Coordinates of C-alpha atoms and ligand atoms in Angstrom, one line a residue:
Chain A
M1 CA 16.6 22.9 16.1
T2 CA 16.9 19.8 13.9
L3 CA 20.4 19.1 15.1
F4 CA 19.2 15.6 16.0
G5 CA 17.0 15.4 12.9
R6 CA 17.1 12.3 10.6
R7 CA 19.6 13.7 8.1
N8 CA 22.2 14.6 10.7
V9 CA 21.9 11.4 12.6
L10 CA 22.2 9.4 9.4
L11 CA 25.3 11.4 8.4
A12 CA 26.8 10.8 11.8
M13 CA 26.0 7.1 11.6
F14 CA 27.6 6.9 8.2
V15 CA 30.8 8.6 9.4
V16 CA 31.0 6.2 12.3
A17 CA 30.4 3.3 10.0
A18 CA 33.1 4.6 7.6
V19 CA 35.8 4.8 10.2
T20 CA 34.8 1.6 12.1
P21 CA 37.4 -0.6 10.4
F22 CA 40.2 1.7 11.8
L23 CA 38.8 1.6 15.3
V24 CA 37.8 -1.9 16.2
N25 CA 39.2 -5.4 16.2
D26 CA 38.2 -8.2 13.8
Y27 CA 35.4 -9.5 16.0
Y28 CA 33.6 -6.2 16.2
L29 CA 34.2 -5.6 12.5
F30 CA 32.4 -8.9 11.9
I31 CA 29.5 -7.7 14.1
A32 CA 29.4 -4.4 12.3
N33 CA 29.3 -6.2 8.9
T34 CA 26.5 -8.4 10.2
I35 CA 24.5 -5.3 11.1
L36 CA 25.0 -3.9 7.5
I37 CA 23.7 -7.2 6.0
Y38 CA 20.7 -7.1 8.3
V39 CA 20.0 -3.5 7.4
L40 CA 19.7 -4.7 3.7
L41 CA 17.4 -7.5 4.8
S42 CA 15.2 -5.2 6.9
I43 CA 14.9 -2.5 4.2
G44 CA 13.6 -5.1 1.7
L45 CA 11.3 -6.8 4.2
N46 CA 9.9 -3.4 5.3
V47 CA 8.9 -2.5 1.8
L48 CA 7.0 -5.8 1.6
V49 CA 5.5 -6.0 5.1
G50 CA 5.6 -2.4 6.4
Y51 CA 4.7 -0.5 3.3
T52 CA 2.7 -3.0 1.2
G53 CA 1.2 -4.9 4.1
Q54 CA 1.9 -8.4 2.9
L55 CA 2.3 -10.7 5.8
A56 CA 4.9 -12.9 4.2
F57 CA 7.4 -15.2 5.8
A58 CA 9.7 -16.0 2.9
N59 CA 12.5 -13.5 3.4
A60 CA 14.8 -15.8 5.3
A61 CA 14.4 -18.3 2.5
M62 CA 15.2 -15.7 -0.1
F63 CA 18.2 -14.7 2.0
G64 CA 19.3 -18.3 1.9
I65 CA 18.7 -18.6 -1.8
G66 CA 21.0 -15.6 -2.4
A67 CA 23.7 -17.2 -0.2
Y68 CA 23.4 -20.7 -1.6
T69 CA 23.3 -19.5 -5.2
T70 CA 26.4 -17.2 -4.7
G71 CA 28.2 -20.0 -2.9
L72 CA 27.2 -22.9 -5.1
L73 CA 28.0 -21.1 -8.3
Q74 CA 31.6 -20.6 -7.0
V75 CA 32.0 -24.1 -5.6
R76 CA 30.2 -26.2 -8.1
L77 CA 30.8 -24.3 -11.3
G78 CA 34.0 -22.4 -10.4
W79 CA 32.4 -19.0 -11.1
P80 CA 34.2 -16.0 -9.6
F81 CA 32.5 -14.3 -6.7
W82 CA 32.0 -11.2 -8.7
L83 CA 29.8 -13.1 -11.1
A84 CA 28.2 -15.5 -8.6
F85 CA 27.1 -12.7 -6.3
P86 CA 24.9 -10.7 -8.7
S87 CA 23.5 -14.0 -10.1
G88 CA 22.4 -14.9 -6.5
A89 CA 20.6 -11.5 -6.3
V90 CA 18.9 -12.1 -9.6
I91 CA 17.8 -15.6 -8.7
A92 CA 16.5 -14.4 -5.3
T93 CA 14.6 -11.6 -7.0
A94 CA 13.1 -14.1 -9.5
V95 CA 12.0 -16.3 -6.6
G96 CA 10.5 -13.3 -4.9
L97 CA 8.5 -12.5 -8.0
A98 CA 7.4 -16.1 -8.4
I99 CA 6.1 -16.5 -4.8
S100 CA 4.1 -13.3 -5.3
L101 CA 1.9 -15.0 -7.9
P102 CA -0.3 -16.8 -5.3
A103 CA -0.1 -13.7 -3.2
L104 CA -2.8 -11.9 -5.2
R105 CA -5.3 -14.5 -4.1
L106 CA -4.1 -14.9 -0.6
K107 CA -4.3 -12.5 2.2
G108 CA -3.4 -12.2 5.9
L109 CA -3.0 -15.5 7.6
Y110 CA -3.4 -17.5 4.4
L111 CA -0.5 -15.6 2.8
A112 CA 1.5 -16.1 6.0
V113 CA 0.9 -19.9 6.0
S114 CA 1.7 -20.3 2.3
T115 CA 4.9 -18.4 2.4
L116 CA 5.9 -20.3 5.6
A117 CA 5.3 -23.5 3.7
F118 CA 7.6 -22.2 0.9
A119 CA 10.2 -21.3 3.5
Q120 CA 10.0 -24.8 5.0
F121 CA 10.3 -26.3 1.6
T122 CA 13.4 -24.2 0.9
Q123 CA 14.9 -25.3 4.2
W124 CA 14.1 -28.9 3.3
A125 CA 15.8 -28.5 -0.1
F126 CA 18.9 -27.0 1.6
L127 CA 19.0 -30.0 3.9
N128 CA 18.1 -32.9 1.6
W129 CA 19.1 -32.0 -1.9
E130 CA 22.6 -33.2 -1.0
T131 CA 23.9 -33.7 -4.6
V132 CA 23.6 -29.9 -5.0
T133 CA 23.5 -28.3 -1.6
Y134 CA 25.9 -30.6 0.4
G135 CA 23.1 -31.2 2.9
A136 CA 23.0 -30.4 6.6
G137 CA 26.8 -29.9 6.9
G138 CA 26.8 -27.0 4.5
F139 CA 29.9 -26.1 2.5
K140 CA 32.8 -23.7 2.6
T141 CA 33.1 -21.0 0.0
P142 CA 36.4 -19.7 -1.4
P143 CA 37.7 -16.6 0.3
I144 CA 37.1 -13.6 -1.9
S145 CA 39.9 -11.2 -3.0
F146 CA 39.8 -7.5 -3.4
A147 CA 43.0 -7.3 -5.4
P148 CA 44.2 -5.0 -6.9
L149 CA 42.6 -2.9 -4.1
P150 CA 44.7 -2.7 -1.0
F151 CA 42.1 -4.2 1.3
S152 CA 42.1 -7.3 3.4
K153 CA 39.1 -9.6 2.8
E154 CA 37.4 -8.4 6.0
I155 CA 37.8 -4.7 5.4
G156 CA 37.0 -5.0 1.7
L157 CA 33.8 -6.9 2.4
Y158 CA 32.8 -4.5 5.0
Y159 CA 33.2 -1.5 2.7
L160 CA 31.4 -3.4 -0.1
S161 CA 28.5 -4.0 2.3
L162 CA 28.5 -0.4 3.4
L163 CA 28.4 0.7 -0.2
F164 CA 25.4 -1.5 -0.8
V165 CA 23.7 -0.2 2.3
V166 CA 24.2 3.4 1.3
V167 CA 23.1 3.0 -2.3
L168 CA 20.2 0.6 -1.6
F169 CA 19.0 2.8 1.3
V170 CA 18.9 5.9 -0.9
L171 CA 17.1 4.0 -3.7
A172 CA 14.5 2.6 -1.3
Q173 CA 14.0 5.9 0.3
N174 CA 13.4 7.5 -3.1
A175 CA 11.1 4.7 -4.2
V176 CA 8.8 4.9 -1.2
R177 CA 8.5 8.7 -1.5
S178 CA 7.2 8.3 -5.1
R179 CA 4.1 7.0 -6.8
F180 CA 5.4 3.5 -6.1
G181 CA 5.5 4.1 -2.3
R182 CA 2.0 5.5 -2.5
A183 CA 0.8 2.6 -4.5
F184 CA 2.3 0.2 -1.9
V185 CA 0.6 2.0 1.0
A186 CA -2.6 2.1 -0.9
V187 CA -2.5 -1.7 -1.3
R188 CA -1.8 -2.0 2.4
D189 CA -4.5 0.4 3.6
S190 CA -7.3 -0.5 1.2
E191 CA -7.0 -3.0 -1.7
I192 CA -10.4 -2.1 -3.0
A193 CA -9.8 1.6 -3.1
A194 CA -6.3 1.1 -4.6
Q195 CA -7.8 -0.9 -7.5
S196 CA -10.5 1.7 -8.1
L197 CA -7.7 4.3 -8.5
G198 CA -6.0 2.3 -11.2
V199 CA -3.4 0.6 -9.0
D200 CA -2.9 -3.0 -10.3
L201 CA -2.8 -5.2 -7.2
L202 CA -0.9 -8.0 -8.8
R203 CA 1.7 -5.7 -10.3
Y204 CA 2.5 -3.8 -7.0
K205 CA 2.4 -6.9 -4.8
A206 CA 4.8 -8.6 -7.2
L207 CA 7.0 -5.5 -7.3
A208 CA 7.2 -5.5 -3.5
F209 CA 8.0 -9.2 -3.3
G210 CA 10.6 -8.7 -6.1
I211 CA 12.2 -5.8 -4.2
S212 CA 12.4 -7.7 -0.9
G213 CA 13.8 -10.7 -2.9
F214 CA 16.5 -8.5 -4.5
Y215 CA 17.6 -7.0 -1.1
A216 CA 17.6 -10.4 0.5
G217 CA 19.6 -11.8 -2.4
I218 CA 22.3 -9.1 -2.1
A219 CA 22.4 -9.7 1.6
G220 CA 22.7 -13.5 1.1
G221 CA 25.7 -13.1 -1.2
L222 CA 27.5 -10.8 1.2
Y223 CA 26.7 -13.1 4.1
S224 CA 28.1 -16.2 2.4
A225 CA 31.3 -14.2 1.8
L226 CA 31.4 -12.9 5.3
L227 CA 31.1 -16.4 6.8
N228 CA 33.0 -18.2 4.0
F229 CA 30.5 -20.9 4.7
V230 CA 26.9 -21.7 3.8
S231 CA 24.6 -24.1 5.8
P232 CA 20.9 -24.5 6.2
E233 CA 20.5 -23.3 9.8
G234 CA 21.4 -19.7 9.0
Y235 CA 18.2 -19.4 6.9
D236 CA 15.6 -21.0 9.1
L237 CA 12.6 -19.8 10.9
F238 CA 14.6 -18.2 13.7
Q239 CA 16.2 -16.1 11.0
M240 CA 12.8 -15.0 9.8
V241 CA 11.8 -14.1 13.4
L242 CA 14.9 -12.1 13.7
Q243 CA 14.2 -10.1 10.6
K244 CA 10.6 -9.5 11.5
S245 CA 11.6 -8.3 15.0
M246 CA 14.0 -5.8 13.3
I247 CA 11.3 -4.1 11.3
V248 CA 8.8 -4.1 14.2
V249 CA 11.4 -2.7 16.6
G250 CA 12.7 -0.2 14.0
G251 CA 9.3 0.8 12.8
L252 CA 7.0 -0.7 10.2
G253 CA 6.7 1.5 7.1
S254 CA 9.9 3.4 7.7
I255 CA 13.1 2.8 5.8
V256 CA 15.2 4.6 8.4
G257 CA 13.5 2.4 11.0
S258 CA 14.9 -0.6 9.2
I259 CA 18.4 0.7 9.9
L260 CA 17.7 1.4 13.5
G261 CA 15.9 -1.9 14.0
A262 CA 18.6 -4.0 12.5
G263 CA 21.3 -2.2 14.5
A264 CA 19.3 -2.5 17.7
I265 CA 18.5 -6.2 17.4
V266 CA 22.1 -7.3 16.5
V267 CA 23.4 -5.2 19.4
I268 CA 20.8 -6.6 21.8
L269 CA 21.6 -10.2 20.8
E270 CA 25.3 -9.6 21.2
A271 CA 24.8 -8.0 24.7
L272 CA 22.6 -11.0 25.7
R273 CA 25.5 -13.4 25.1
A274 CA 26.5 -12.3 28.6
V275 CA 23.4 -14.0 30.0
K276 CA 23.7 -17.3 28.2
G277 CA 21.0 -19.7 29.2
V278 CA 18.3 -17.2 29.5
Q279 CA 19.2 -15.5 26.2
E280 CA 16.0 -16.5 24.4
I281 CA 13.8 -15.5 27.3
A282 CA 15.5 -12.1 27.7
F283 CA 15.3 -11.5 23.9
G284 CA 11.6 -12.3 24.0
A285 CA 11.0 -10.0 26.9
I286 CA 12.8 -7.2 25.2
L287 CA 10.7 -7.7 22.1
V288 CA 7.5 -7.6 24.1
G289 CA 8.7 -4.5 25.8
F290 CA 9.2 -2.8 22.4
V291 CA 5.8 -3.8 21.1
L292 CA 4.1 -2.6 24.3
F293 CA 6.0 0.7 24.9
M294 CA 7.0 1.7 21.4
P295 CA 4.2 0.5 19.2
G296 CA 5.5 2.6 16.3
G297 CA 9.0 1.2 16.7
I298 CA 12.1 3.4 17.2
A299 CA 11.3 5.4 14.1
G300 CA 7.8 6.2 15.4
F301 CA 9.1 7.1 18.8
L302 CA 11.7 9.5 17.3
K303 CA 9.0 11.0 15.0
A304 CA 6.9 11.8 18.0
K305 CA 9.7 13.1 20.2
L306 CA 12.1 14.9 17.9
R307 CA 11.8 17.3 15.0
G308 CA 13.2 16.4 11.7
W309 CA 12.1 12.8 11.7
E310 CA 8.9 13.2 9.7
E311 CA 8.7 11.0 6.7
P312 CA 6.4 11.0 3.7
L313 CA 3.6 8.5 4.1
H314 CA 2.9 7.3 7.6
R315 CA 2.9 10.7 9.2
T316 CA 1.5 10.4 12.6
Q317 CA 1.4 14.1 13.6
G318 CA -0.9 16.7 12.1
G319 CA -1.0 20.5 12.5
R320 CA -3.6 22.3 14.4
P321 CA -7.2 21.9 13.2
P322 CA -7.4 24.2 10.2
P323 CA -10.4 26.3 9.2
S324 CA -12.4 25.2 6.2
T325 CA -15.5 26.5 4.5
L326 CA -17.0 23.0 4.6
V327 CA -16.3 22.2 8.2
T328 CA -18.6 22.8 11.0
P329 CA -17.6 23.6 14.6
S330 CA -18.7 20.2 15.7
E331 CA -16.5 18.5 13.1
K332 CA -13.5 20.6 14.2
S333 CA -13.8 19.3 17.7
E334 CA -13.9 15.7 16.2
V335 CA -10.6 16.1 14.4
R336 CA -8.6 17.3 17.4
S337 CA -5.4 15.2 17.4
Chain B
M1 CA -30.9 11.0 -28.7
T2 CA -27.4 11.0 -27.1
A3 CA -25.7 7.6 -26.8
P4 CA -25.4 6.4 -23.2
L5 CA -22.0 6.8 -21.6
L6 CA -22.6 3.9 -19.3
S7 CA -24.9 1.0 -20.1
V8 CA -25.8 -2.0 -17.9
R9 CA -27.5 -4.7 -20.0
D10 CA -29.5 -7.5 -18.5
V11 CA -27.1 -8.0 -15.6
S12 CA -27.7 -10.8 -13.1
V13 CA -25.6 -11.7 -10.1
S14 CA -26.3 -14.5 -7.6
F15 CA -24.6 -15.2 -4.3
G16 CA -25.0 -18.8 -3.1
G17 CA -28.1 -19.4 -5.3
V18 CA -29.8 -16.1 -4.2
K19 CA -30.3 -13.7 -7.1
V20 CA -29.0 -10.3 -5.8
L21 CA -29.4 -8.7 -9.2
D22 CA -32.0 -10.0 -11.7
G23 CA -31.8 -8.8 -15.3
I24 CA -31.0 -5.2 -14.5
N25 CA -30.8 -2.6 -17.3
L26 CA -29.5 0.9 -16.9
D27 CA -28.5 3.6 -19.4
V28 CA -26.8 6.7 -18.2
K29 CA -26.3 9.7 -20.5
P30 CA -23.2 11.9 -20.4
G31 CA -23.6 14.7 -18.0
E32 CA -26.4 13.1 -16.1
I33 CA -26.7 12.7 -12.4
R34 CA -28.5 9.4 -11.9
G35 CA -30.0 8.4 -8.5
L36 CA -30.0 4.8 -7.5
I37 CA -32.3 4.1 -4.6
G38 CA -33.9 1.2 -2.9
P39 CA -34.2 -0.5 0.5
N40 CA -31.3 -2.0 2.2
G41 CA -30.2 -5.2 0.5
A42 CA -31.8 -4.2 -2.8
G43 CA -28.5 -4.8 -4.6
K44 CA -27.4 -1.2 -5.1
T45 CA -23.8 -1.7 -3.9
T46 CA -23.6 -5.0 -5.8
M47 CA -24.5 -3.0 -8.9
L48 CA -21.6 -0.7 -8.4
N49 CA -19.3 -3.6 -7.7
V50 CA -20.4 -5.1 -11.1
I51 CA -19.8 -1.9 -13.0
S52 CA -16.4 -1.3 -11.4
G53 CA -15.3 -4.9 -12.0
I54 CA -15.1 -6.1 -8.4
H55 CA -17.8 -8.7 -8.9
P56 CA -18.1 -9.7 -12.6
P57 CA -21.8 -10.4 -13.4
H58 CA -22.9 -13.9 -14.0
H59 CA -24.9 -12.8 -16.9
G60 CA -25.2 -9.6 -18.9
D61 CA -22.9 -6.9 -20.1
V62 CA -21.6 -3.5 -19.0
L63 CA -20.5 -0.9 -21.6
L64 CA -18.5 2.2 -20.9
D65 CA -18.5 4.6 -23.9
G66 CA -19.8 1.8 -26.1
A67 CA -17.1 -0.8 -25.2
S68 CA -17.7 -3.8 -23.0
I69 CA -15.8 -3.7 -19.7
V70 CA -17.0 -7.0 -18.3
G71 CA -14.1 -9.3 -17.3
R72 CA -11.6 -6.5 -17.1
K73 CA -9.6 -5.9 -13.9
P74 CA -10.9 -3.1 -11.6
S75 CA -7.7 -1.2 -12.1
D76 CA -8.1 -1.3 -15.9
I77 CA -11.7 -0.2 -15.6
A78 CA -10.5 2.7 -13.5
R79 CA -8.0 3.7 -16.2
L80 CA -10.8 3.7 -18.7
G81 CA -12.4 6.5 -16.8
L82 CA -14.6 4.9 -14.1
G83 CA -14.2 6.3 -10.6
R84 CA -16.0 5.3 -7.5
T85 CA -16.3 5.7 -3.7
F86 CA -17.4 3.2 -1.2
Q87 CA -20.1 2.7 1.4
T88 CA -17.5 2.6 4.2
S89 CA -14.5 4.9 4.4
Q90 CA -11.6 3.6 2.3
L91 CA -9.3 6.5 2.9
F92 CA -5.6 5.4 3.1
R93 CA -5.1 6.0 6.8
G94 CA -1.4 5.9 6.8
M95 CA -1.2 8.8 4.3
T96 CA -1.8 12.4 4.7
V97 CA -4.8 14.0 2.9
L98 CA -2.5 15.3 0.2
E99 CA -0.8 12.0 -0.3
N100 CA -4.3 10.4 -0.6
L101 CA -5.1 12.8 -3.4
M102 CA -1.8 12.2 -5.1
T103 CA -2.5 8.5 -5.1
G104 CA -5.6 9.4 -7.1
L105 CA -3.3 10.5 -9.9
H106 CA -1.5 7.2 -10.0
H107 CA -2.8 6.0 -13.3
R108 CA -2.2 9.4 -14.9
T109 CA 1.5 9.5 -14.0
S110 CA 4.1 7.4 -15.6
S111 CA 7.5 7.6 -13.8
G112 CA 9.1 4.1 -13.8
L113 CA 10.6 2.4 -10.8
L114 CA 14.2 3.3 -11.8
A115 CA 13.3 6.9 -12.5
A116 CA 11.7 7.1 -9.0
C117 CA 14.7 5.3 -7.3
F118 CA 17.2 7.6 -8.9
N119 CA 14.9 10.6 -8.5
T120 CA 15.5 11.8 -12.0
R121 CA 14.7 15.3 -13.1
R122 CA 11.7 14.2 -15.0
H123 CA 10.4 12.3 -12.0
Q124 CA 10.9 15.3 -9.8
E125 CA 8.9 17.4 -12.2
E126 CA 6.1 14.9 -12.4
E127 CA 6.0 14.6 -8.6
E128 CA 5.8 18.4 -8.3
A129 CA 3.0 18.5 -10.8
T130 CA 1.2 15.8 -9.0
K131 CA 1.4 17.7 -5.7
E132 CA 0.2 20.9 -7.4
E133 CA -2.8 19.1 -8.9
A134 CA -3.6 17.5 -5.6
R135 CA -3.6 20.9 -3.9
Q136 CA -6.0 22.2 -6.5
A137 CA -8.3 19.2 -6.0
L138 CA -8.3 20.0 -2.3
E139 CA -9.2 23.6 -3.0
F140 CA -12.1 22.4 -5.2
I141 CA -13.7 20.8 -2.1
G142 CA -12.7 23.7 0.2
M143 CA -10.4 21.6 2.3
S144 CA -7.0 23.1 1.5
A145 CA -6.1 23.5 5.1
F146 CA -6.3 19.7 5.7
A147 CA -3.5 18.9 3.2
D148 CA -0.9 17.7 5.8
R149 CA -3.3 16.0 8.2
P150 CA -3.1 12.2 8.5
G151 CA -6.0 10.4 6.9
S152 CA -6.7 8.7 10.2
A153 CA -7.3 12.0 12.0
L154 CA -10.3 13.2 10.0
S155 CA -14.0 12.8 10.9
F156 CA -16.0 10.2 8.9
G157 CA -17.7 12.9 6.9
Q158 CA -14.5 14.6 6.0
Q159 CA -13.0 11.3 4.9
R160 CA -15.9 10.7 2.6
V161 CA -15.5 14.1 0.9
I162 CA -11.7 13.6 0.5
E163 CA -12.4 10.2 -1.1
I164 CA -14.7 11.9 -3.7
A165 CA -11.9 14.4 -4.5
R166 CA -9.4 11.5 -4.7
T167 CA -11.5 9.9 -7.4
L168 CA -12.2 13.1 -9.3
I169 CA -8.5 14.0 -9.5
G170 CA -8.0 11.0 -11.9
S171 CA -10.3 12.8 -14.4
P172 CA -12.9 10.0 -14.6
K173 CA -15.8 10.1 -17.1
V174 CA -18.2 8.5 -14.7
V175 CA -18.1 8.4 -10.9
L176 CA -20.2 6.0 -8.8
L177 CA -20.9 7.3 -5.3
D178 CA -22.1 4.8 -2.7
E179 CA -24.1 6.7 0.0
P180 CA -21.7 9.6 0.1
A181 CA -23.8 11.7 2.5
V182 CA -23.6 9.2 5.3
G183 CA -21.6 10.8 8.1
L184 CA -21.8 14.3 6.8
S185 CA -22.6 17.1 9.2
L186 CA -25.9 19.0 8.6
N187 CA -23.9 22.0 7.4
R188 CA -22.0 20.0 4.9
L189 CA -25.1 18.2 3.8
A190 CA -26.7 21.5 3.0
E191 CA -23.8 22.3 0.6
F192 CA -23.6 18.8 -0.8
D193 CA -26.0 19.1 -3.7
L194 CA -24.0 22.1 -4.7
L195 CA -20.8 20.1 -4.6
L196 CA -22.4 17.3 -6.8
R197 CA -23.6 19.8 -9.3
R198 CA -20.2 21.5 -9.5
I199 CA -18.7 18.1 -10.1
R200 CA -21.0 17.6 -13.0
D201 CA -20.8 21.1 -14.4
E202 CA -17.2 22.1 -13.7
K203 CA -15.5 18.7 -14.1
G204 CA -17.9 17.3 -16.7
V205 CA -18.3 14.1 -14.8
T206 CA -21.4 11.9 -15.0
L207 CA -22.6 10.7 -11.6
I208 CA -24.4 7.7 -10.3
L209 CA -25.5 8.4 -6.8
I210 CA -26.7 5.8 -4.3
E211 CA -28.3 7.7 -1.4
H212 CA -30.7 7.3 1.4
V213 CA -31.1 11.0 1.9
I214 CA -34.2 11.2 -0.4
R215 CA -34.3 15.0 -0.4
L216 CA -30.8 15.1 -1.8
V217 CA -31.7 12.5 -4.5
M218 CA -34.8 14.3 -5.5
D219 CA -33.0 17.7 -5.6
V220 CA -30.0 16.8 -7.5
C221 CA -30.8 13.9 -9.8
D222 CA -32.0 14.1 -13.4
Q223 CA -33.2 10.5 -13.4
V224 CA -33.8 8.1 -10.6
T225 CA -33.7 4.3 -10.8
V226 CA -35.4 2.3 -8.0
L227 CA -34.2 -1.2 -7.1
S228 CA -35.9 -3.6 -4.9
S229 CA -34.8 -7.2 -4.3
G230 CA -32.5 -7.1 -7.2
R231 CA -35.1 -5.8 -9.7
R232 CA -35.6 -2.5 -11.2
I233 CA -39.1 -1.5 -10.1
A234 CA -39.2 2.1 -11.4
E235 CA -37.3 4.6 -13.4
G236 CA -37.9 8.2 -14.4
S237 CA -37.7 11.8 -13.2
P238 CA -37.7 12.4 -9.5
D239 CA -41.3 13.5 -9.7
T240 CA -42.4 10.4 -11.6
V241 CA -40.6 8.1 -9.2
R242 CA -41.9 9.9 -6.1
N243 CA -45.4 9.3 -7.2
D244 CA -45.0 5.7 -8.4
A245 CA -47.3 3.5 -6.3
Q246 CA -44.9 0.5 -6.4
V247 CA -42.0 2.7 -5.2
I248 CA -44.0 4.1 -2.4
E249 CA -45.0 0.6 -1.4
A250 CA -41.5 -1.0 -1.6
Y251 CA -39.4 1.7 -0.3
L252 CA -40.5 5.2 0.5
G253 CA -43.3 3.9 2.6
K254 CA -45.6 5.6 4.9
E255 CA -43.4 8.6 5.6
L256 CA -43.7 9.8 2.0
R257 CA -47.3 9.0 1.7
A258 CA -48.0 11.2 4.7
R259 CA -46.0 14.0 3.2
H260 CA -47.7 13.7 -0.2
P261 CA -51.3 12.8 0.6
A262 CA -52.5 13.7 -2.9
S263 CA -50.6 10.8 -4.4
Ligands
LIG1 N1 -20.1 -10.7 -1.5 C1 -21.3 -11.1 -1.1 N2 -21.6 -12.4 -0.8 C2 -22.8 -12.8 -0.5 N3 -23.9 -12.0 -0.4 C3 -23.7 -10.7 -0.7 C4 -22.4 -10.2 -1.1 N4 -22.5 -8.9 -1.3 C5 -23.8 -8.6 -1.1 N5 -24.5 -9.7 -0.8 C6 -26.0 -9.8 -0.6 O1 -26.6 -9.2 -1.7 C7 -27.7 -8.4 -1.3 C8 -27.6 -7.0 -1.8 O2 -26.6 -6.3 -1.1 P1 -26.1 -4.9 -1.5 O3 -25.8 -4.8 -2.9 O4 -25.0 -4.5 -0.6 O5 -27.4 -4.1 -1.1 P2 -27.6 -2.5 -1.0 O6 -26.3 -1.8 -1.3 O7 -28.7 -2.2 -1.9 O8 -28.0 -2.3 0.5 C9 -27.8 -8.5 0.2 O9 -28.7 -9.4 0.6 C10 -26.4 -8.9 0.6 O10 -26.5 -9.7 1.8
LIG2 MG1 -25.1 -0.7 -0.1

């Protein structure tokens, strides 16, 4: 009955992901690795936007900060990748926490605008703080080595990314099913009620920003290693639009949705290379199509159509109207779903 | 004389130069059900916002169990034992009914983020206990069968009752209810005073009840405070208040005068 339930589908996707390096050429392995990196970005962003309801636009900047920190620590200070990479994640997390400070006072569009301003400032720093960032031209990072493991850089990095995706997916999935996930959704659905139940708004908003920063920082470090190159345009506004489309297409408030959305968007963009010239228009049309015909994203669609895709929080389907001593017949007819 | 559990002392609040609360005093004893009535715009909701920390007062003090809570964050005041519901439904619509109630236990659970992420044994046990307590809370209001329904699929009246249970589950000392009977069906309204008394007697919770259904207030409250234009114009037992000339003038109006011609 639940053959195509979430667990089985995820397992199948994991098996496919695990054997991919043996089946495809370098180019497709690069695409597959890109998907893994975007999965990390989307999971973090979904915690912040989908679960906690914070309309923030700083994720691409935090992605960039992760990539720049990882790259610059290697190039400028000669740190090994294995030290620079976690440092990048720590710095991105710290930046995420820092930009959450004004977020307690700012809501909706004001938060959107202030985080956009932060993102533009970061972009400006990447471009113009040349003595540190090498400016618009970017810089090359040293190729990383997996010795003594018997992997090429491409395959090693792919499995490292897959490892992060599996671990960080499970951690996020557990977190959103706990009192933390409930606190996030409480903040999203009613700040005033969340507070009156003892949920500290600043603390949980900061936590959500910190989590998205951490995921973006990990993704940034991996991305810098994947490209062996860091430059400002990878972390601009279009990058932000891309990540937002992934969580919308995958399903806001669904960790699995983040996986599906990231995969779908990268594949769609690749497919659209065939129609160069009208690529942007076609991409826009596809996004509009998703928003119109799949308002709950792919995850919401699967939840409605297949068994075994229910998730804690965000359940859209209820059972039949149950009897209750306190419910009148007129109320029962009201709650039909 | 028992010390008051909740004291409001000389509280004033102004919005844009207009005094919405003007030197209000209120003492509520433990175990009391206090009615708070008055015409629309009298300042009743503002009063609850002051007590729960949403709007700090511009002047005056609020004491819970003898300690001042003015200036504290709403979430801290909640932890100190003050629960409340709202004039409009504030159910978490993206959660099921059971998850809503589990959120009410937020401040009484303690699993850290790492324990939750790694789903430790202790965290699993706490989560199970939370679920069980939420089920009992649903049973208390007779809505067990609604556990897995999404919050967004309930009638307005049902949402209001779930919200009361969601506050009660956190074991507050005092609960402030802002027009809880709005949206209730007639059947449920008939049982509502019973529910309020059970909350007081079985849960040991002190209640402050803002309500426009005067019959309910008169039935269930030990003491009634009447606000009008930000001032307290009367206070006393339901009978005293019912017969107070100023109250009749300001609020209860002709309707009540017609029903109680003797006054
Ligand atoms: N946040 C606010 N800003 C400005 N005016 C407010 C605010 N909250 C309430 N008021 C005003 O305060 C007065 C009292 O409102 P309220 O406390 O909601 O009354 P009640 O609950 O008794 O109907 C009203 O005139 C209302 O317009
Ligand atoms: Mg009101």
